[in-house]
Amino acid sequence: MDASTSPAAAAPEPPPGPPPAPAPPSRLRRLAVPAGVLAAVVGAFGYVAAVDPNEPGHYPVCPMLRFTGMFCPGCGGLRSAHAFAHGDLATALGANAPAVAGYVVFAVVWLVWAVRAARGRPMRIALAPGYWWAVGAVLVVFSVVRNLPFGSALAP
């Protein structure tokens, strides 16, 4: 009897069927990414709350405003975030209303993401292209109107 036919030399047979599934990640691990994103946003808002954008020299000037003299859709966003962080919703809306809407949308999407992550379900945002075009159109109209004389109330 040679070594290739001996029962001790034969490799063990793999068990039949698919390999066992890995254990699902713990709830703490599933919440790590949403918690990290929230920490980054809170840190950014904390910085903008502490360093007043109304004081000159703290932040760079918007390039579009500097070179064209026109307000872009983001102009006033830092002042809006500063006022929002201090609880002054009227001033935040006056500085940049779409930015405030963005803060609210972010909060809702983050909350849904965190709940789904805690339950072990994936988060997927699948909006039709028409929705994205509509958001873009609203921002373009907002930008045009805030630069016209009758829309000066929308200027930051």
Tab-separated table of C-alpha atoms in Angstrom:
chain	number	residue	atom	x	y	z
A	1	MET	CA	0.000	0.000	0.000
A	2	ASP	CA	1.473	3.325	-0.990
A	3	ALA	CA	1.015	6.713	0.715
A	4	SER	CA	-1.485	8.024	-1.873
A	5	THR	CA	-4.089	5.345	-1.091
A	6	SER	CA	-3.763	5.253	2.673
A	7	PRO	CA	-6.774	6.578	4.601
A	8	ALA	CA	-4.598	8.881	6.745
A	9	ALA	CA	-3.200	10.701	3.671
A	10	ALA	CA	-6.605	11.521	2.134
A	11	ALA	CA	-7.698	15.142	2.503
A	12	PRO	CA	-10.849	15.666	4.520
A	13	GLU	CA	-13.955	16.174	2.408
A	14	PRO	CA	-15.595	19.618	2.674
A	15	PRO	CA	-19.083	19.508	4.127
A	16	PRO	CA	-21.836	19.491	1.509
A	17	GLY	CA	-23.794	22.694	0.820
A	18	PRO	CA	-22.896	26.377	0.870
A	19	PRO	CA	-20.435	27.762	3.403
A	20	PRO	CA	-21.974	29.168	6.560
A	21	ALA	CA	-22.980	32.851	6.367
A	22	PRO	CA	-20.879	35.268	8.389
A	23	ALA	CA	-22.430	36.607	11.556
A	24	PRO	CA	-24.291	39.897	11.016
A	25	PRO	CA	-22.492	42.995	12.310
A	26	SER	CA	-23.473	44.243	15.729
A	27	ARG	CA	-25.817	47.213	16.112
A	28	LEU	CA	-22.922	49.338	17.338
A	29	ARG	CA	-20.908	48.531	14.216
A	30	ARG	CA	-23.904	49.246	11.943
A	31	LEU	CA	-24.350	52.665	13.563
A	32	ALA	CA	-20.665	53.620	13.305
A	33	VAL	CA	-20.887	55.316	9.888
A	34	PRO	CA	-24.082	57.307	10.581
A	35	ALA	CA	-22.598	58.357	13.932
A	36	GLY	CA	-19.369	59.437	12.236
A	37	VAL	CA	-21.261	61.508	9.676
A	38	LEU	CA	-23.322	63.125	12.434
A	39	ALA	CA	-20.157	63.899	14.407
A	40	ALA	CA	-18.605	65.580	11.350
A	41	VAL	CA	-21.715	67.699	10.726
A	42	VAL	CA	-22.008	68.669	14.390
A	43	GLY	CA	-18.323	69.590	14.374
A	44	ALA	CA	-18.742	71.745	11.269
A	45	PHE	CA	-21.796	73.495	12.707
A	46	GLY	CA	-19.950	73.936	16.001
A	47	TYR	CA	-17.060	75.616	14.218
A	48	VAL	CA	-19.354	77.924	12.241
A	49	ALA	CA	-21.263	78.704	15.443
A	50	ALA	CA	-18.027	79.621	17.229
A	51	VAL	CA	-16.364	81.551	14.380
A	52	ASP	CA	-18.833	84.208	13.236
A	53	PRO	CA	-19.013	84.522	9.420
A	54	ASN	CA	-20.410	88.045	9.845
A	55	GLU	CA	-16.963	89.171	11.010
A	56	PRO	CA	-14.680	89.870	8.029
A	57	GLY	CA	-11.542	87.824	7.549
A	58	HIS	CA	-12.652	84.498	9.008
A	59	TYR	CA	-13.832	82.839	5.792
A	60	PRO	CA	-12.969	83.330	2.117
A	61	VAL	CA	-15.295	85.392	-0.066
A	62	CYS	CA	-17.520	83.495	-2.513
A	63	PRO	CA	-15.635	83.407	-5.848
A	64	MET	CA	-18.790	84.124	-7.858
A	65	LEU	CA	-19.594	87.155	-5.719
A	66	ARG	CA	-16.019	88.372	-5.864
A	67	PHE	CA	-15.602	88.094	-9.644
A	68	THR	CA	-19.127	88.813	-10.911
A	69	GLY	CA	-20.815	90.691	-8.080
A	70	MET	CA	-23.721	88.208	-8.243
A	71	PHE	CA	-24.979	85.958	-5.461
A	72	CYS	CA	-24.754	82.212	-6.072
A	73	PRO	CA	-27.262	79.775	-4.489
A	74	GLY	CA	-24.810	79.172	-1.630
A	75	CYS	CA	-24.118	82.815	-0.775
A	76	GLY	CA	-25.195	83.439	2.777
A	77	GLY	CA	-24.964	79.749	3.639
A	78	LEU	CA	-22.363	80.239	6.373
A	79	ARG	CA	-24.335	83.109	7.904
A	80	SER	CA	-27.411	80.898	7.695
A	81	ALA	CA	-25.617	78.025	9.446
A	82	HIS	CA	-24.325	80.408	12.123
A	83	ALA	CA	-27.808	81.764	12.829
A	84	PHE	CA	-29.322	78.266	12.711
A	85	ALA	CA	-26.750	76.971	15.194
A	86	HIS	CA	-27.671	79.827	17.534
A	87	GLY	CA	-31.383	79.070	17.202
A	88	ASP	CA	-32.226	82.206	15.192
A	89	LEU	CA	-34.420	80.659	12.514
A	90	ALA	CA	-35.662	83.980	11.066
A	91	THR	CA	-32.113	85.216	10.442
A	92	ALA	CA	-31.113	81.819	9.041
A	93	LEU	CA	-34.006	81.876	6.576
A	94	GLY	CA	-33.182	85.456	5.621
A	95	ALA	CA	-29.537	84.609	4.918
A	96	ASN	CA	-30.251	81.536	2.756
A	97	ALA	CA	-33.640	79.799	2.849
A	98	PRO	CA	-32.634	76.835	0.635
A	99	ALA	CA	-29.742	76.117	3.002
A	100	VAL	CA	-32.166	75.889	5.933
A	101	ALA	CA	-34.330	73.529	3.877
A	102	GLY	CA	-31.166	71.506	3.243
A	103	TYR	CA	-30.459	71.283	6.976
A	104	VAL	CA	-33.952	69.931	7.573
A	105	VAL	CA	-33.707	67.446	4.686
A	106	PHE	CA	-30.320	66.280	5.984
A	107	ALA	CA	-31.755	65.768	9.485
A	108	VAL	CA	-34.663	63.685	8.169
A	109	VAL	CA	-32.484	61.587	5.855
A	110	TRP	CA	-29.921	61.038	8.609
A	111	LEU	CA	-32.636	59.940	11.048
A	112	VAL	CA	-34.072	57.449	8.547
A	113	TRP	CA	-30.532	56.205	7.824
A	114	ALA	CA	-29.754	55.710	11.522
A	115	VAL	CA	-33.019	53.861	12.197
A	116	ARG	CA	-32.525	51.604	9.175
A	117	ALA	CA	-28.903	50.934	10.174
A	118	ALA	CA	-29.963	50.042	13.720
A	119	ARG	CA	-32.480	47.569	12.315
A	120	GLY	CA	-29.902	46.072	9.942
A	121	ARG	CA	-31.581	47.304	6.759
A	122	PRO	CA	-29.641	49.098	4.022
A	123	MET	CA	-30.261	52.745	3.158
A	124	ARG	CA	-30.929	53.523	-0.459
A	125	ILE	CA	-31.957	56.857	-1.911
A	126	ALA	CA	-33.253	56.335	-5.410
A	127	LEU	CA	-34.908	59.487	-6.661
A	128	ALA	CA	-35.950	59.768	-10.275
A	129	PRO	CA	-33.872	62.190	-12.348
A	130	GLY	CA	-36.869	64.526	-12.539
A	131	TYR	CA	-36.562	65.264	-8.822
A	132	TRP	CA	-32.897	66.214	-9.175
A	133	TRP	CA	-33.731	68.433	-12.155
A	134	ALA	CA	-36.475	70.084	-10.099
A	135	VAL	CA	-34.050	70.815	-7.247
A	136	GLY	CA	-31.582	72.274	-9.735
A	137	ALA	CA	-34.302	74.403	-11.349
A	138	VAL	CA	-35.405	75.755	-7.958
A	139	LEU	CA	-31.797	76.712	-7.144
A	140	VAL	CA	-31.336	78.407	-10.528
A	141	VAL	CA	-34.585	80.377	-10.130
A	142	PHE	CA	-33.585	81.280	-6.565
A	143	SER	CA	-30.189	82.503	-7.813
A	144	VAL	CA	-31.681	84.594	-10.606
A	145	VAL	CA	-34.431	86.130	-8.469
A	146	ARG	CA	-32.113	87.025	-5.588
A	147	ASN	CA	-29.930	88.991	-8.025
A	148	LEU	CA	-32.802	91.018	-9.496
A	149	PRO	CA	-34.021	94.289	-7.928
A	150	PHE	CA	-37.440	92.890	-6.917
A	151	GLY	CA	-35.772	89.856	-5.268
A	152	SER	CA	-33.389	91.816	-3.101
A	153	ALA	CA	-35.135	90.449	-0.004
A	154	LEU	CA	-33.609	87.059	-0.869
A	155	ALA	CA	-30.072	88.457	-0.966
A	156	PRO	CA	-27.922	87.542	2.027
